Tab-separated table of C-alpha atoms in Angstrom:
chain	number	residue	atom	x	y	z
A	1	MET	CA	0.000	0.000	0.000
A	2	ASP	CA	1.972	2.916	-1.292
A	3	LYS	CA	-0.120	5.823	-0.059
A	4	MET	CA	-2.268	6.906	2.849
A	5	ILE	CA	-5.449	8.805	2.077
A	6	SER	CA	-7.624	11.093	4.136
A	7	GLU	CA	-11.392	11.170	4.064
A	8	ASN	CA	-11.290	13.418	1.007
A	9	GLY	CA	-8.829	11.157	-0.806
A	10	GLU	CA	-5.762	13.207	0.150
A	11	THR	CA	-2.619	12.042	1.890
A	12	THR	CA	-2.698	12.919	5.592
A	13	ALA	CA	0.129	14.955	7.079
A	14	ASP	CA	1.230	12.175	9.422
A	15	GLY	CA	0.531	9.302	7.039
A	16	SER	CA	-2.308	8.040	9.198
A	17	ILE	CA	-5.665	6.682	8.135
A	18	CYS	CA	-8.610	8.802	9.260
A	19	GLY	CA	-11.663	6.739	10.048
A	20	TYR	CA	-13.369	3.642	8.652
A	21	ASP	CA	-14.431	5.298	5.412
A	22	SER	CA	-10.829	6.244	4.620
A	23	LEU	CA	-9.767	2.697	5.365
A	24	HIS	CA	-12.275	1.504	2.767
A	25	GLN	CA	-10.871	3.972	0.239
A	26	LEU	CA	-7.366	2.748	0.955
A	27	LEU	CA	-8.318	-0.905	0.614
A	28	SER	CA	-10.412	-0.430	-2.511
A	29	ALA	CA	-7.507	1.383	-4.178
A	30	ASN	CA	-4.983	-1.340	-3.365
A	31	LEU	CA	-6.826	-4.671	-3.352
A	32	LYS	CA	-8.291	-6.767	-6.117
A	33	PRO	CA	-12.104	-6.371	-6.233
A	34	GLU	CA	-12.865	-9.873	-4.963
A	35	LEU	CA	-10.417	-9.519	-2.056
A	36	TYR	CA	-11.751	-6.054	-1.219
A	37	GLN	CA	-15.293	-7.454	-1.091
A	38	GLU	CA	-14.160	-10.108	1.365
A	39	VAL	CA	-12.382	-7.562	3.587
A	40	ASN	CA	-15.425	-5.305	3.387
A	41	ARG	CA	-17.650	-8.228	4.441
A	42	LEU	CA	-15.555	-8.761	7.561
A	43	LEU	CA	-15.348	-5.060	8.442
A	44	LEU	CA	-19.002	-4.160	7.931
A	45	GLY	CA	-20.746	-7.539	7.897
A	46	ARG	CA	-23.484	-8.509	5.480
A	47	ASN	CA	-27.094	-8.074	6.527
A	48	CYS	CA	-28.710	-11.504	6.202
A	49	GLY	CA	-25.848	-12.509	3.898
A	50	ILE	CA	-26.231	-9.617	1.456
A	51	SER	CA	-24.782	-6.120	1.183
A	52	LEU	CA	-26.772	-3.236	2.594
A	53	GLU	CA	-28.867	-1.438	-0.007
A	54	GLN	CA	-28.700	2.292	-0.630
A	55	ILE	CA	-31.932	4.225	-0.098
A	56	VAL	CA	-32.955	6.760	-2.724
A	57	LEU	CA	-34.014	9.874	-0.821
A	58	PRO	CA	-36.348	12.591	-2.113
A	59	GLU	CA	-34.789	15.598	-3.820
A	60	SER	CA	-36.125	17.838	-1.059
A	61	ALA	CA	-33.774	16.066	1.382
A	62	THR	CA	-30.712	15.932	-0.861
A	63	SER	CA	-31.072	19.601	-1.799
A	64	LEU	CA	-31.011	20.547	1.894
A	65	SER	CA	-27.810	18.535	2.251
A	66	SER	CA	-26.211	20.366	-0.662
A	67	LYS	CA	-27.402	23.804	0.402
A	68	HIS	CA	-26.321	23.463	4.035
A	69	ASP	CA	-23.255	21.295	3.412
A	70	PHE	CA	-23.907	18.300	5.611
A	71	ASP	CA	-23.141	14.658	4.938
A	72	LEU	CA	-26.245	12.660	4.018
A	73	GLN	CA	-26.274	8.875	3.741
A	74	ALA	CA	-29.092	6.339	3.728
A	75	VAL	CA	-28.964	2.529	3.753
A	76	SER	CA	-31.382	-0.283	4.452
A	77	PHE	CA	-31.215	-3.361	6.693
A	78	SER	CA	-33.531	-6.270	5.872
A	79	ALA	CA	-34.903	-9.306	7.685
A	80	ASP	CA	-36.229	-12.654	6.573
A	81	LYS	CA	-39.896	-12.773	5.610
A	82	GLU	CA	-42.042	-14.474	8.237
A	83	GLN	CA	-45.327	-16.337	7.852
A	84	MET	CA	-46.922	-15.153	11.109
A	85	ARG	CA	-45.750	-11.531	11.249
A	86	MET	CA	-45.672	-8.720	8.750
A	87	PRO	CA	-42.393	-6.782	8.332
A	88	ARG	CA	-41.929	-4.021	10.934
A	89	VAL	CA	-39.852	-1.540	8.970
A	90	VAL	CA	-38.979	1.726	10.690
A	91	ARG	CA	-36.893	4.584	9.301
A	92	VAL	CA	-34.358	5.869	11.835
A	93	GLY	CA	-32.014	8.861	11.709
A	94	LEU	CA	-28.882	10.052	13.524
A	95	ILE	CA	-27.554	13.617	13.484
A	96	GLN	CA	-23.967	14.600	14.246
A	97	ASN	CA	-22.835	18.216	14.288
A	98	SER	CA	-20.195	20.705	15.316
A	99	ILE	CA	-20.973	23.781	17.372
A	100	ALA	CA	-22.163	26.832	15.462
A	101	LEU	CA	-20.229	29.690	17.123
A	102	PRO	CA	-16.976	29.994	19.072
A	103	THR	CA	-17.219	29.183	22.777
A	104	THR	CA	-16.446	32.849	23.487
A	105	ALA	CA	-19.774	33.967	21.979
A	106	PRO	CA	-22.681	34.840	24.290
A	107	PHE	CA	-24.306	31.643	25.518
A	108	SER	CA	-27.741	32.504	24.146
A	109	ASP	CA	-26.200	33.151	20.719
A	110	GLN	CA	-24.398	29.799	20.838
A	111	THR	CA	-27.611	27.912	21.570
A	112	ARG	CA	-29.581	29.801	18.964
A	113	GLY	CA	-26.807	29.180	16.437
A	114	ILE	CA	-27.017	25.433	17.042
A	115	PHE	CA	-30.812	25.542	16.673
A	116	ASP	CA	-30.410	27.339	13.353
A	117	LYS	CA	-27.753	24.885	12.195
A	118	LEU	CA	-29.783	21.792	13.073
A	119	LYS	CA	-33.119	23.009	11.724
A	120	PRO	CA	-32.373	22.178	8.044
A	121	ILE	CA	-30.833	18.827	9.019
A	122	ILE	CA	-33.947	17.922	11.014
A	123	ASP	CA	-36.063	19.165	8.110
A	124	ALA	CA	-34.124	16.819	5.819
A	125	ALA	CA	-34.882	13.933	8.165
A	126	GLY	CA	-38.529	14.951	8.206
A	127	VAL	CA	-39.000	15.185	4.460
A	128	ALA	CA	-37.081	11.904	4.072
A	129	GLY	CA	-39.714	10.198	6.208
A	130	VAL	CA	-37.610	9.464	9.289
A	131	ASN	CA	-39.760	7.978	12.073
A	132	ILE	CA	-37.262	8.159	14.967
A	133	LEU	CA	-34.433	10.689	15.149
A	134	CYS	CA	-31.640	10.935	17.723
A	135	LEU	CA	-29.350	13.904	18.330
A	136	GLN	CA	-25.878	13.832	19.885
A	137	GLU	CA	-25.016	14.133	23.577
A	138	ALA	CA	-25.518	17.660	25.001
A	139	TRP	CA	-26.361	18.905	21.508
A	140	THR	CA	-27.483	22.368	22.656
A	141	MET	CA	-24.036	23.472	23.881
A	142	PRO	CA	-20.289	23.028	23.562
A	143	PHE	CA	-18.988	19.995	25.435
A	144	ALA	CA	-17.533	22.151	28.185
A	145	PHE	CA	-17.303	19.423	30.823
A	146	CYS	CA	-13.525	19.364	30.481
A	147	THR	CA	-13.090	22.846	31.939
A	148	ARG	CA	-14.485	22.391	35.478
A	149	GLU	CA	-15.838	25.952	35.143
A	150	ARG	CA	-19.276	26.397	36.643
A	151	ARG	CA	-20.396	29.105	34.259
A	152	TRP	CA	-21.227	26.483	31.624
A	153	CYS	CA	-24.059	25.336	33.900
A	154	GLU	CA	-26.066	28.206	32.405
A	155	PHE	CA	-26.755	25.943	29.422
A	156	ALA	CA	-28.764	23.601	31.670
A	157	GLU	CA	-32.529	23.639	31.229
A	158	PRO	CA	-35.573	21.758	32.510
A	159	VAL	CA	-36.940	18.791	30.578
A	160	ASP	CA	-39.671	21.005	29.129
A	161	GLY	CA	-37.257	23.842	28.368
A	162	GLU	CA	-36.341	25.794	25.254
A	163	SER	CA	-34.755	22.935	23.295
A	164	THR	CA	-37.663	20.593	23.961
A	165	LYS	CA	-40.167	23.210	22.806
A	166	PHE	CA	-38.090	23.739	19.657
A	167	LEU	CA	-38.096	20.008	18.889
A	168	GLN	CA	-41.723	19.420	19.868
A	169	GLU	CA	-42.899	21.527	16.964
A	170	LEU	CA	-40.704	19.595	14.529
A	171	ALA	CA	-41.713	16.220	15.984
A	172	LYS	CA	-45.358	17.070	15.524
A	173	LYS	CA	-44.811	18.529	12.052
A	174	TYR	CA	-43.046	15.437	10.749
A	175	ASN	CA	-44.819	12.761	12.842
A	176	MET	CA	-41.371	11.884	14.210
A	177	VAL	CA	-40.114	10.658	17.598
A	178	ILE	CA	-37.044	12.689	18.609
A	179	VAL	CA	-34.438	11.751	21.225
A	180	SER	CA	-32.940	14.952	22.637
A	181	PRO	CA	-29.898	14.642	24.945
A	182	ILE	CA	-29.489	17.806	27.044
A	183	LEU	CA	-27.921	19.147	30.221
A	184	GLU	CA	-30.956	18.970	32.501
A	185	ARG	CA	-31.700	21.278	35.423
A	186	ASP	CA	-34.059	19.527	37.848
A	187	ILE	CA	-36.099	22.479	39.090
A	188	ASP	CA	-38.107	20.373	41.555
A	189	HIS	CA	-35.074	18.918	43.318
A	190	GLY	CA	-32.773	21.773	44.225
A	191	GLU	CA	-31.840	22.552	40.607
A	192	VAL	CA	-29.504	19.565	40.483
A	193	LEU	CA	-27.968	18.949	37.056
A	194	TRP	CA	-28.181	15.729	35.070
A	195	ASN	CA	-26.986	14.488	31.684
A	196	THR	CA	-30.397	13.556	30.296
A	197	ALA	CA	-32.087	12.303	27.143
A	198	VAL	CA	-35.615	13.608	26.634
A	199	ILE	CA	-37.899	11.387	24.542
A	200	ILE	CA	-40.323	13.495	22.490
A	201	GLY	CA	-43.258	11.649	20.938
A	202	ASN	CA	-44.433	11.956	17.363
A	203	ASN	CA	-47.408	14.007	18.589
A	204	GLY	CA	-45.097	16.559	20.181
A	205	ASN	CA	-45.616	15.156	23.668
A	206	ILE	CA	-42.892	14.297	26.192
A	207	ILE	CA	-42.857	10.515	26.634
A	208	GLY	CA	-40.194	10.441	29.315
A	209	LYS	CA	-36.505	10.888	30.095
A	210	HIS	CA	-33.401	8.888	30.913
A	211	ARG	CA	-30.383	10.105	32.865
A	212	LYS	CA	-26.850	8.984	32.049
A	213	ASN	CA	-25.908	5.938	34.122
A	214	HIS	CA	-22.108	6.012	33.921
A	215	ILE	CA	-19.979	9.146	34.371
A	216	PRO	CA	-16.369	9.106	33.093
A	217	ARG	CA	-13.373	10.100	35.133
A	218	VAL	CA	-10.838	9.739	32.341
A	219	GLY	CA	-8.391	12.385	31.136
A	220	ASP	CA	-10.254	15.584	30.276
A	221	PHE	CA	-13.682	14.105	30.983
A	222	ASN	CA	-14.359	15.921	34.255
A	223	GLU	CA	-18.097	15.375	34.041
A	224	SER	CA	-18.637	14.552	37.724
A	225	THR	CA	-17.927	18.236	38.368
A	226	TYR	CA	-21.333	18.930	36.814
A	227	TYR	CA	-23.520	15.856	37.358
A	228	MET	CA	-23.412	12.383	38.871
A	229	GLU	CA	-24.696	8.952	37.882
A	230	GLY	CA	-28.348	8.914	36.843
A	231	ASP	CA	-31.291	7.641	38.885
A	232	THR	CA	-33.678	6.464	36.153
A	233	GLY	CA	-32.493	2.862	35.767
A	234	HIS	CA	-32.700	1.385	32.262
A	235	PRO	CA	-36.053	2.515	30.839
A	236	VAL	CA	-37.328	1.394	27.468
A	237	PHE	CA	-39.769	3.760	25.797
A	238	GLU	CA	-42.583	2.191	23.788
A	239	THR	CA	-43.375	4.422	20.832
A	240	VAL	CA	-45.696	3.953	17.880
A	241	PHE	CA	-42.609	2.984	15.853
A	242	GLY	CA	-40.999	0.531	18.264
A	243	LYS	CA	-39.310	0.162	21.659
A	244	ILE	CA	-36.289	2.407	22.094
A	245	ALA	CA	-33.713	3.124	24.791
A	246	VAL	CA	-30.800	5.518	25.264
A	247	ASN	CA	-27.362	4.424	26.489
A	248	ILE	CA	-25.688	7.790	26.900
A	249	CYS	CA	-22.009	8.042	25.903
A	250	TYR	CA	-19.731	6.412	28.532
A	251	GLY	CA	-22.330	3.730	29.198
A	252	ARG	CA	-21.198	2.024	25.989
A	253	HIS	CA	-18.082	0.800	27.824
A	254	HIS	CA	-20.232	-1.147	30.306
A	255	PRO	CA	-21.624	-4.424	28.916
A	256	LEU	CA	-24.145	-4.814	31.757
A	257	ASN	CA	-25.588	-1.415	30.878
A	258	TRP	CA	-26.246	-2.613	27.323
A	259	LEU	CA	-27.643	-5.871	28.725
A	260	ALA	CA	-30.134	-4.119	31.003
A	261	PHE	CA	-31.764	-2.246	28.123
A	262	GLY	CA	-32.079	-5.528	26.258
A	263	LEU	CA	-33.634	-7.294	29.236
A	264	ASN	CA	-36.234	-4.514	29.354
A	265	GLY	CA	-37.166	-5.208	25.743
A	266	ALA	CA	-35.368	-2.558	23.679
A	267	GLU	CA	-35.393	-2.994	19.884
A	268	ILE	CA	-33.242	0.068	19.133
A	269	VAL	CA	-30.707	1.529	21.574
A	270	PHE	CA	-29.209	4.928	20.807
A	271	ASN	CA	-25.742	5.875	22.033
A	272	PRO	CA	-25.479	9.691	21.811
A	273	SER	CA	-21.857	10.547	22.551
A	274	ALA	CA	-19.086	13.122	22.658
A	275	THR	CA	-15.739	11.402	22.349
A	276	VAL	CA	-12.352	12.316	20.895
A	277	GLY	CA	-9.951	10.546	18.587
A	278	GLY	CA	-6.933	10.240	20.831
A	279	LEU	CA	-8.957	8.425	23.475
A	280	SER	CA	-11.643	6.143	22.080
A	281	GLU	CA	-11.594	5.874	18.297
A	282	PRO	CA	-10.285	2.279	18.106
A	283	MET	CA	-13.185	1.203	20.357
A	284	TRP	CA	-15.863	3.137	18.486
A	285	PRO	CA	-16.713	0.647	15.692
A	286	ILE	CA	-16.408	-2.354	18.021
A	287	GLU	CA	-18.412	-1.731	21.196
A	288	ALA	CA	-21.771	-0.822	19.650
A	289	ARG	CA	-21.548	-3.616	17.107
A	290	ASN	CA	-20.799	-6.113	19.859
A	291	ALA	CA	-23.733	-4.791	21.917
A	292	ALA	CA	-26.091	-5.201	18.970
A	293	ILE	CA	-24.950	-8.795	18.483
A	294	ALA	CA	-24.980	-9.786	22.155
A	295	ASN	CA	-28.375	-8.215	22.893
A	296	SER	CA	-30.222	-8.788	19.600
A	297	TYR	CA	-31.184	-5.178	18.982
A	298	PHE	CA	-30.167	-2.331	16.672
A	299	VAL	CA	-27.723	0.314	17.911
A	300	GLY	CA	-27.441	3.892	16.668
A	301	SER	CA	-24.087	5.461	17.587
A	302	ILE	CA	-23.777	9.262	17.366
A	303	ASN	CA	-20.652	11.342	17.973
A	304	ARG	CA	-20.233	15.082	17.612
A	305	VAL	CA	-17.768	16.656	15.173
A	306	GLY	CA	-15.020	19.241	15.378
A	307	THR	CA	-12.521	20.716	17.815
A	308	GLU	CA	-14.001	22.996	20.468
A	309	VAL	CA	-11.554	25.565	21.869
A	310	PHE	CA	-12.299	27.140	25.255
A	311	PRO	CA	-11.249	30.580	26.503
A	312	ASN	CA	-9.310	29.399	29.546
A	313	PRO	CA	-6.760	26.578	29.626
A	314	PHE	CA	-7.440	23.568	31.824
A	315	THR	CA	-5.521	20.525	33.013
A	316	SER	CA	-6.258	16.806	32.850
A	317	GLY	CA	-5.866	13.959	35.265
A	318	ASP	CA	-3.222	12.401	33.029
A	319	GLY	CA	-0.305	14.771	33.570
A	320	LYS	CA	-0.499	16.590	30.228
A	321	PRO	CA	0.335	20.310	30.118
A	322	GLN	CA	-2.633	22.656	30.349
A	323	HIS	CA	-4.500	23.142	27.100
A	324	ASN	CA	-7.632	24.790	25.655
A	325	ASP	CA	-9.355	21.988	23.798
A	326	PHE	CA	-10.571	18.424	24.249
A	327	GLY	CA	-9.184	17.169	20.968
A	328	HIS	CA	-11.041	16.281	17.779
A	329	PHE	CA	-14.571	14.904	18.041
A	330	TYR	CA	-14.426	12.447	15.169
A	331	GLY	CA	-18.070	12.027	14.158
A	332	SER	CA	-18.246	8.643	12.423
A	333	SER	CA	-21.860	8.000	13.451
A	334	HIS	CA	-23.229	4.625	12.321
A	335	PHE	CA	-25.816	1.888	12.859
A	336	SER	CA	-25.167	-1.695	13.977
A	337	ALA	CA	-27.569	-4.615	13.633
A	338	PRO	CA	-28.169	-7.878	15.543
A	339	ASP	CA	-26.773	-9.956	12.669
A	340	ALA	CA	-23.303	-8.303	12.979
A	341	SER	CA	-23.804	-6.014	9.979
A	342	CYS	CA	-23.262	-2.282	10.257
A	343	THR	CA	-23.517	0.761	8.045
A	344	PRO	CA	-20.663	2.858	6.705
A	345	SER	CA	-20.087	5.772	9.045
A	346	LEU	CA	-20.788	9.438	8.501
A	347	SER	CA	-17.931	11.855	7.920
A	348	ARG	CA	-15.167	12.281	10.468
A	349	TYR	CA	-15.203	16.041	9.882
A	350	LYS	CA	-18.628	17.251	8.709
A	351	ASP	CA	-22.098	17.640	10.133
A	352	GLY	CA	-24.257	14.798	8.949
A	353	LEU	CA	-27.503	12.878	8.851
A	354	LEU	CA	-27.468	9.089	8.615
A	355	ILE	CA	-30.745	7.377	7.746
A	356	SER	CA	-31.490	3.676	7.913
A	357	ASP	CA	-34.529	1.536	7.237
A	358	MET	CA	-34.560	-1.426	9.608
A	359	ASP	CA	-36.980	-4.314	9.972
A	360	LEU	CA	-37.366	-4.788	13.714
A	361	ASN	CA	-38.350	-8.407	13.115
A	362	LEU	CA	-34.609	-9.019	12.800
A	363	CYS	CA	-34.287	-8.647	16.586
A	364	ARG	CA	-36.398	-11.705	17.394
A	365	GLN	CA	-35.068	-13.643	14.429
A	366	TYR	CA	-31.561	-13.429	15.868
A	367	LYS	CA	-32.736	-14.243	19.371
A	368	ASP	CA	-34.195	-17.401	17.874
A	369	LYS	CA	-31.091	-18.120	15.780
A	370	TRP	CA	-28.438	-17.772	18.486
A	371	GLY	CA	-30.469	-18.393	21.626
A	372	PHE	CA	-28.471	-15.922	23.709
A	373	ARG	CA	-31.422	-15.183	25.982
A	374	MET	CA	-32.291	-18.863	26.335
A	375	THR	CA	-28.741	-20.014	27.080
A	376	ALA	CA	-27.719	-17.135	29.363
A	377	ARG	CA	-27.107	-18.125	32.989
A	378	TYR	CA	-28.676	-15.096	34.642
A	379	GLU	CA	-29.157	-16.886	37.953
A	380	VAL	CA	-25.409	-17.607	38.084
A	381	TYR	CA	-24.516	-14.005	37.250
A	382	ALA	CA	-27.042	-12.698	39.779
A	383	ASP	CA	-25.558	-14.910	42.491
A	384	LEU	CA	-22.034	-13.661	41.732
A	385	LEU	CA	-23.109	-9.999	41.638
A	386	ALA	CA	-25.015	-10.361	44.911
A	387	LYS	CA	-21.832	-11.663	46.526
A	388	TYR	CA	-19.565	-9.141	44.807
A	389	ILE	CA	-21.304	-6.046	46.190
A	390	LYS	CA	-20.858	-7.241	49.802
A	391	PRO	CA	-17.818	-6.044	51.812
A	392	ASP	CA	-16.714	-9.603	52.619
A	393	PHE	CA	-16.590	-10.739	48.983
A	394	LYS	CA	-13.757	-13.073	48.062
A	395	PRO	CA	-12.970	-13.830	44.391
A	396	GLN	CA	-13.508	-17.419	43.306
A	397	VAL	CA	-9.884	-18.265	42.586
A	398	VAL	CA	-8.536	-21.803	42.714
A	399	SER	CA	-4.771	-21.742	43.199
A	400	ASP	CA	-2.334	-24.450	42.281
A	401	PRO	CA	-1.390	-26.027	45.660
A	402	LEU	CA	2.222	-26.095	44.514
A	403	LEU	CA	2.244	-22.449	43.422
A	404	HIS	CA	3.249	-21.045	46.815
A	405	LYS	CA	5.052	-24.078	48.180
A	406	LYS	CA	8.588	-23.256	49.196
A	407	SER	CA	11.209	-25.109	47.258
A	408	SER	CA	12.994	-27.656	49.423
């Protein structure tokens, strides 16, 4: 392989490959077609043994993409035809975006700028017939949780606040369920802050909310300065289009968190995130895909885009010199399916909308095929966990009796 290419087909400054899509460009340029197809099958899987099909979107959606310069992709998952059930096809969308104004701009202008930026992308989802749409983590603000500065708390709002009202109108207009991850201010409980996903129904109503279960304490992710672990459990929201759940950001690193949503009956689990290349990118295409396989549901992974620079430098818990930015949020939003297939990702650098048609019958078909639920030993796991959380827990380790015997 004699050259390294960036997402736009150009050689990168450091010779590195940027993202899955660039890897595909590199492979397609250097491998024979039949070998490339085999590598592509292993990287992205094949839905029910066939390649994912491209969806032809209406011109009204593609023109919005061209006019407002955001990445737009659409592919379709399929399932086997059944004799006793009709197909349950739902159209699902993910939006990734960068912030609209510098972090030094007035806070109200920053929020309004993001609203204005997302409006045409949401409109594109609406005219394309998307049934369920999910936005990225803390989409209404810069991801300022690296700074430890309290002034960013001003972006917090109640569940029925400004962003929800903005989205309620669009949800009702397009008959679309919208998942809106925000920084929540709990007015009724001492104005405590939470990292929360608000579920807005297709009639413009608020179905419910879920608060982030796992809070990172890694490098620049100083999120426990602002909010702590959520108190809403693992709710699954039954909508007219299917049963959905939200595993917010850092929860994707916790297999039992994924499991709990599956045990509660989720058919689609969204993972709205804000994560940077130097930390998590090798994990990004693996964890969600594994969760979809292990739990027999679809996963929608969303990551924001861009580098957000803050006015004041801050330090990390990893000994690095003080700095003013998190690093690059690498986008790369994608869908994963229960059969191990997944979509190509959105751009690593641009705002984008990814649309997928998915037959939810595939969830039960793969439960039946692999029998993960039937063969799981939940009673054994429950017994171990019950012991583990007690102060007198001792690991079940069987040592070689000769291991610690003194040599004679």
